Every structure is written in C-alpha cells, then in structure tokens.
Short mmCIF file of C-alpha atoms in Angstrom, two decimals:
data_model
loop_
_atom_site.label_atom_id
_atom_site.label_comp_id
_atom_site.label_asym_id
_atom_site.label_seq_id
_atom_site.Cartn_x
_atom_site.Cartn_y
_atom_site.Cartn_z
CA UNK A 9 0.00 0.00 0.00
CA UNK A 10 1.05 3.55 -0.58
CA UNK A 11 0.72 6.36 1.91
CA UNK A 12 -0.31 9.70 0.38
CA UNK A 13 2.36 12.32 0.54
CA UNK A 14 1.39 15.90 1.32
CA UNK A 15 3.70 18.62 0.11
CA UNK A 16 3.40 22.04 1.66
CA UNK A 17 5.01 24.96 -0.16
CA UNK A 18 5.70 28.12 1.82
CA UNK A 19 6.34 31.23 -0.23
CA UNK A 20 7.82 34.37 1.25
CA UNK A 21 6.95 37.41 -0.83
CA UNK A 22 9.56 40.16 -0.73
CA UNK A 23 8.74 43.57 -2.24
CA UNK A 24 10.63 43.88 -5.51
CA UNK A 25 11.65 47.45 -4.70
CA UNK A 26 13.69 46.25 -1.74
CA UNK A 27 16.40 44.76 -3.96
CA UNK A 28 15.58 46.43 -7.25
CA UNK A 29 14.69 43.20 -9.06
CA UNK A 30 11.66 40.98 -9.59
CA UNK A 31 11.19 37.22 -9.47
CA UNK A 32 12.83 35.12 -12.18
CA UNK A 33 10.48 34.27 -15.02
CA UNK A 34 9.99 30.58 -15.93
CA UNK A 35 12.25 29.61 -18.80
CA UNK A 36 10.83 28.32 -22.07
CA UNK A 37 12.05 24.85 -23.01
CA UNK A 38 11.61 22.46 -25.89
CA UNK A 39 10.00 19.09 -25.15
CA UNK A 40 9.84 16.22 -27.63
CA UNK A 41 7.51 13.29 -27.22
CA UNK A 42 5.83 10.39 -29.00
CA UNK A 43 2.38 9.13 -28.08
CA UNK A 44 0.79 5.70 -27.76
CA UNK A 45 -2.65 4.50 -26.67
CA UNK A 46 -3.06 1.70 -24.13
CA UNK A 47 -6.41 0.70 -25.64
CA UNK A 48 -7.86 1.71 -29.02
CA UNK A 49 -6.65 4.42 -31.40
CA UNK A 50 -7.45 7.96 -30.22
CA UNK A 51 -8.35 10.69 -32.70
CA UNK A 52 -9.32 14.35 -32.67
CA UNK A 53 -7.00 15.44 -29.86
CA UNK A 54 -5.09 18.72 -30.03
CA UNK A 55 -2.55 20.77 -28.09
CA UNK A 56 -1.06 24.25 -28.38
CA UNK A 57 2.56 25.24 -27.99
CA UNK A 58 3.75 28.27 -26.06
CA UNK A 59 2.99 30.60 -28.98
CA UNK A 60 -0.59 29.37 -29.24
CA UNK A 61 -0.09 27.39 -32.45
CA UNK A 62 -2.40 24.36 -32.54
CA UNK A 63 -1.27 20.83 -33.38
CA UNK A 64 -3.51 17.83 -34.00
CA UNK A 65 -2.70 14.50 -32.43
CA UNK A 66 -3.27 10.97 -33.70
CA UNK A 67 -2.61 8.46 -30.93
CA UNK A 68 -2.00 4.95 -32.36
CA UNK A 69 -2.23 1.76 -30.32
CA UNK A 70 0.11 -0.42 -32.37
CA UNK A 71 3.46 1.38 -32.30
CA UNK A 72 4.62 4.83 -31.12
CA UNK A 73 3.63 7.86 -33.16
CA UNK A 74 5.93 10.31 -34.89
CA UNK A 75 7.78 12.82 -32.73
CA UNK A 76 5.86 15.90 -31.59
CA UNK A 77 7.53 19.04 -30.31
CA UNK A 78 6.35 21.62 -27.81
CA UNK A 79 8.18 24.81 -26.97
CA UNK A 80 6.94 26.79 -24.00
CA UNK A 81 6.72 26.77 -20.24
CA UNK A 82 4.14 24.02 -19.78
CA UNK A 83 2.14 22.16 -18.72
CA UNK A 84 0.99 20.68 -22.04
CA UNK A 85 -2.80 20.40 -22.17
CA UNK A 86 -4.39 17.95 -24.60
CA UNK A 87 -7.98 18.73 -25.49
CA UNK A 88 -10.96 17.96 -27.70
CA UNK A 89 -13.49 20.36 -29.15
CA UNK A 90 -16.83 20.06 -27.41
CA UNK A 91 -19.38 22.30 -29.12
CA UNK A 92 -19.44 26.10 -28.87
CA UNK A 93 -20.14 28.63 -26.12
CA UNK A 94 -22.78 31.39 -26.06
CA UNK A 95 -20.52 33.57 -28.20
CA UNK A 96 -20.15 30.88 -30.84
CA UNK A 97 -16.54 30.17 -29.90
CA UNK A 98 -15.42 26.52 -29.86
CA UNK A 99 -15.08 24.96 -26.39
CA UNK A 100 -11.79 23.20 -25.69
CA UNK A 101 -12.38 20.33 -23.24
CA UNK A 102 -9.16 19.05 -21.60
CA UNK A 103 -8.70 15.27 -21.73
CA UNK A 104 -5.13 14.94 -20.42
CA UNK A 105 -2.33 17.09 -18.98
CA UNK A 106 1.41 16.47 -19.24
CA UNK A 107 3.74 18.23 -16.79
CA UNK A 108 7.27 17.53 -18.06
CA UNK A 109 9.83 16.82 -15.36
CA UNK A 110 12.69 16.65 -17.87
CA UNK A 111 13.52 17.78 -21.40
CA UNK A 112 14.59 14.23 -22.33
CA UNK A 113 12.44 12.52 -25.01
CA UNK A 114 9.42 10.71 -23.63
CA UNK A 115 6.79 8.27 -24.86
CA UNK A 116 3.42 9.35 -23.46
CA UNK A 117 1.16 6.37 -22.85
CA UNK A 118 -2.52 7.40 -22.90
CA UNK A 119 -4.41 5.22 -20.42
CA UNK A 120 -8.20 5.62 -20.02
CA UNK A 121 -9.03 7.15 -16.64
CA UNK A 122 -11.75 4.84 -15.34
CA UNK A 123 -12.19 6.95 -12.19
CA UNK A 124 -13.51 9.88 -14.21
CA UNK A 125 -16.99 9.88 -15.75
CA UNK A 126 -15.84 12.19 -18.54
CA UNK A 127 -13.61 10.78 -21.25
CA UNK A 128 -10.16 11.53 -19.90
CA UNK A 129 -6.76 9.86 -19.91
CA UNK A 130 -3.92 9.37 -17.49
CA UNK A 131 -0.50 9.94 -19.04
CA UNK A 132 2.43 7.68 -18.22
CA UNK A 133 5.70 9.27 -19.46
CA UNK A 134 8.24 6.60 -20.41
CA UNK A 135 11.92 7.06 -21.23
CA UNK A 136 12.05 6.66 -25.01
CA UNK A 137 15.03 7.16 -27.29
CA UNK A 138 14.92 4.48 -30.02
CA UNK A 139 18.38 5.33 -31.34
CA UNK A 140 19.92 4.37 -27.99
CA UNK A 141 18.04 1.05 -27.65
CA UNK A 142 19.83 -1.97 -29.17
CA UNK A 143 17.87 -4.17 -31.57
CA UNK A 144 16.20 -7.09 -29.87
CA UNK A 145 15.64 -5.31 -26.55
CA UNK A 146 12.49 -6.25 -24.65
CA UNK A 147 11.78 -3.64 -21.98
CA UNK A 148 9.31 -4.87 -19.36
CA UNK A 149 7.38 -2.12 -17.56
CA UNK A 150 5.38 -3.17 -14.51
CA UNK A 151 2.34 -0.92 -14.21
CA UNK A 152 0.76 -3.20 -11.60
CA UNK A 153 0.86 -2.66 -7.85
CA UNK A 154 2.74 -5.85 -7.01
CA UNK A 155 6.10 -7.31 -8.10
CA UNK A 156 6.12 -9.50 -11.19
CA UNK A 157 8.53 -12.32 -11.91
CA UNK A 158 9.34 -13.01 -15.54
CA UNK A 159 10.78 -16.12 -17.16
CA UNK A 160 12.04 -15.05 -20.59
CA UNK A 161 13.49 -18.10 -22.29
CA UNK A 162 16.17 -19.38 -19.93
CA UNK A 163 16.46 -16.08 -18.00
CA UNK A 164 14.46 -15.15 -14.92
CA UNK A 165 14.17 -11.69 -13.38
CA UNK A 166 11.97 -9.56 -11.12
CA UNK A 167 10.34 -6.22 -11.95
CA UNK A 168 9.18 -4.10 -9.02
CA UNK A 169 5.91 -2.13 -9.10
CA UNK A 170 6.24 0.89 -11.43
CA UNK A 171 9.68 -0.43 -12.33
CA UNK A 172 11.30 -1.58 -15.58
CA UNK A 173 13.77 -4.20 -16.76
CA UNK A 174 15.40 -4.69 -20.16
CA UNK A 175 16.10 -8.16 -21.54
CA UNK A 176 18.18 -8.69 -24.68
CA UNK A 177 16.97 -11.28 -27.19
CA UNK A 178 18.79 -12.94 -30.07
CA UNK A 179 16.30 -13.54 -32.91
CA UNK A 180 19.07 -14.93 -35.14
CA UNK A 181 19.72 -17.77 -32.70
CA UNK A 182 16.07 -18.45 -31.88
CA UNK A 183 12.87 -17.61 -33.73
CA UNK A 184 10.77 -17.85 -30.60
CA UNK A 185 10.93 -17.80 -26.83
CA UNK A 186 8.68 -19.08 -24.07
CA UNK A 187 7.56 -16.37 -21.67
CA UNK A 188 5.88 -16.76 -18.29
CA UNK A 189 4.90 -14.00 -15.87
CA UNK A 190 4.12 -14.62 -12.21
CA UNK A 191 2.70 -12.05 -9.80
CA UNK A 192 3.05 -11.70 -6.06
CA UNK A 193 -0.45 -12.16 -4.65
CA UNK A 194 0.03 -10.71 -1.17
CA UNK A 195 2.60 -9.10 1.13
CA UNK A 196 4.29 -12.48 1.46
CA UNK A 197 7.18 -12.90 -0.95
CA UNK A 198 6.34 -16.62 -1.08
CA UNK A 199 2.79 -16.03 -2.31
CA UNK A 200 3.51 -16.03 -6.04
CA UNK A 201 1.29 -17.33 -8.83
CA UNK A 202 1.81 -17.68 -12.58
CA UNK A 203 -0.67 -15.32 -14.26
CA UNK A 204 0.53 -15.36 -17.87
CA UNK A 205 2.21 -17.90 -20.13
CA UNK A 206 2.83 -17.76 -23.86
CA UNK A 207 5.31 -18.32 -26.68
CA UNK A 208 6.49 -15.17 -28.42
CA UNK A 209 7.97 -14.77 -31.87
CA UNK A 210 11.14 -12.69 -31.72
CA UNK A 211 11.33 -10.11 -34.48
CA UNK A 212 14.79 -9.51 -35.91
CA UNK A 213 15.88 -5.89 -35.96
CA UNK A 214 13.04 -4.71 -33.72
CA UNK A 215 12.67 -4.00 -30.03
CA UNK A 216 9.57 -3.95 -27.86
CA UNK A 217 7.96 -2.44 -24.82
CA UNK A 218 6.07 -4.98 -22.72
CA UNK A 219 3.45 -3.41 -20.46
CA UNK A 220 2.09 -5.52 -17.62
CA UNK A 221 -0.88 -4.36 -15.55
CA UNK A 222 -3.67 -5.79 -13.41
CA UNK A 223 -5.76 -2.64 -13.17
CA UNK A 224 -8.92 -4.50 -14.14
CA UNK A 225 -8.93 -5.89 -10.61
CA UNK A 226 -9.44 -9.52 -11.66
CA UNK A 227 -7.65 -11.90 -9.27
CA UNK A 228 -4.96 -14.02 -10.88
CA UNK A 229 -5.06 -12.08 -14.14
CA UNK A 230 -2.86 -9.50 -15.88
CA UNK A 231 -2.96 -7.56 -19.13
CA UNK A 232 0.17 -7.86 -21.25
CA UNK A 233 0.68 -5.48 -24.16
CA UNK A 234 3.66 -5.76 -26.50
CA UNK A 235 4.56 -2.74 -28.62
CA UNK A 236 7.25 -3.18 -31.28
CA UNK A 237 9.25 -0.26 -32.63
#
C-alpha cells in the first residue's frame, strides 16, 4: 500500500523594490515526445505550444507515433473540441495534462481514466530514445501494484511495481521464446502465482515495450501489451 504524501510549499513574498529586481520568469524549453494509446486508437485530440499554435494528435495503439515538439513553459494540455459557447466560440475540453519533469524525449502512454466519468486519460511518461536502444531489446514495464517475476526463455528476473527491466533477445539464434509471468499475490514474498504464459515470436531488428498491468482488478489475471518499434 502507498501512503499519500502531502507537500506544503511556503512562499515568502519580498517587495521587488527592496532589492531592485523581480522574481525570475519561468524559462521556455523544448520538449519532444511520441504518443501511444493503451487501448484503441485515439483521434481528434489537439494541443497548443507556447505561442498558441495548434497541433492535432493521432494516438496509435500499435506502435509509437511520430515525434511531436512543444516549446513553451508548460504544462501541455491535450484537449478535444466540445461544441461552442454562447458567443459561438469553440469549447476546448481538456482530456489529459502532461507536466514535463525533464527535457529528455518521452513516450506518453494514454491510459483511459476509469475513475472519471468524462472521457479523460492518465499519461504515463516513459523514457524513449529508439536510437539508444539496441535491436532485440524487450523492456518490461510493470504498471501493476505488485512485483512481477518473468521467465524469458532461460532467463528469470523480477520487476518491481512501477519499475522496468530490459532483456536482450537474439532472434538470429532463436525464432521464438517461451515467456511466463508470475505475480506476487500478497505481502508475502512466497505467495507467487503464474498469471501469464505464452510463446512469443522474436522479431529480428526490432525491439519492444512490454506493459504488464492488473488494473482490471481480476484476481490471478494481468494484461500484457507488446509494442514493437
């Protein structure tokens, strides 16, 4: 279980005339990101950069999108058009917000927010720089709230909650690999149960993200999503 953390910010306001200078202005930065949908393809989403220029977003669910670029202070608000107001102006309805913590490239995973009655998405920013990832890399990302234990061919490893692990495959040596995923069922490290088993075809020259989650709340079950790039 996770205990909520409460952050309290205390600001001391000093008259600018006292030292002859004002507060530093936030610095504009350039952020680059790709997008990917956890479920089905998402259309008709837009965002504006710091200058107000609008960009349209197509969020695929098969492989990461092209690179998008935002220059400004942030956050980046993704929205849909939802009719017009009394003045006839289009209404921009926010569906997701990205608050960059770094200027490094990120893959934004759009996950439906089932806690919200309106159609909104949670964004999971993932470290993503394809040029630095060797071919044949399988990066397991555990989005569940319990450790998972993975048997990938002859190798076995653990991925902590919200953690990641990269396994290197050799498609030239083997066209396929048996994969099994077990999940810890309780606080006891001995209470582990196999929740997924399959044989995967290894694709030469391509790498993959493997997302594992049990957010559907079904005991003894996980969702596994492979995304090749």
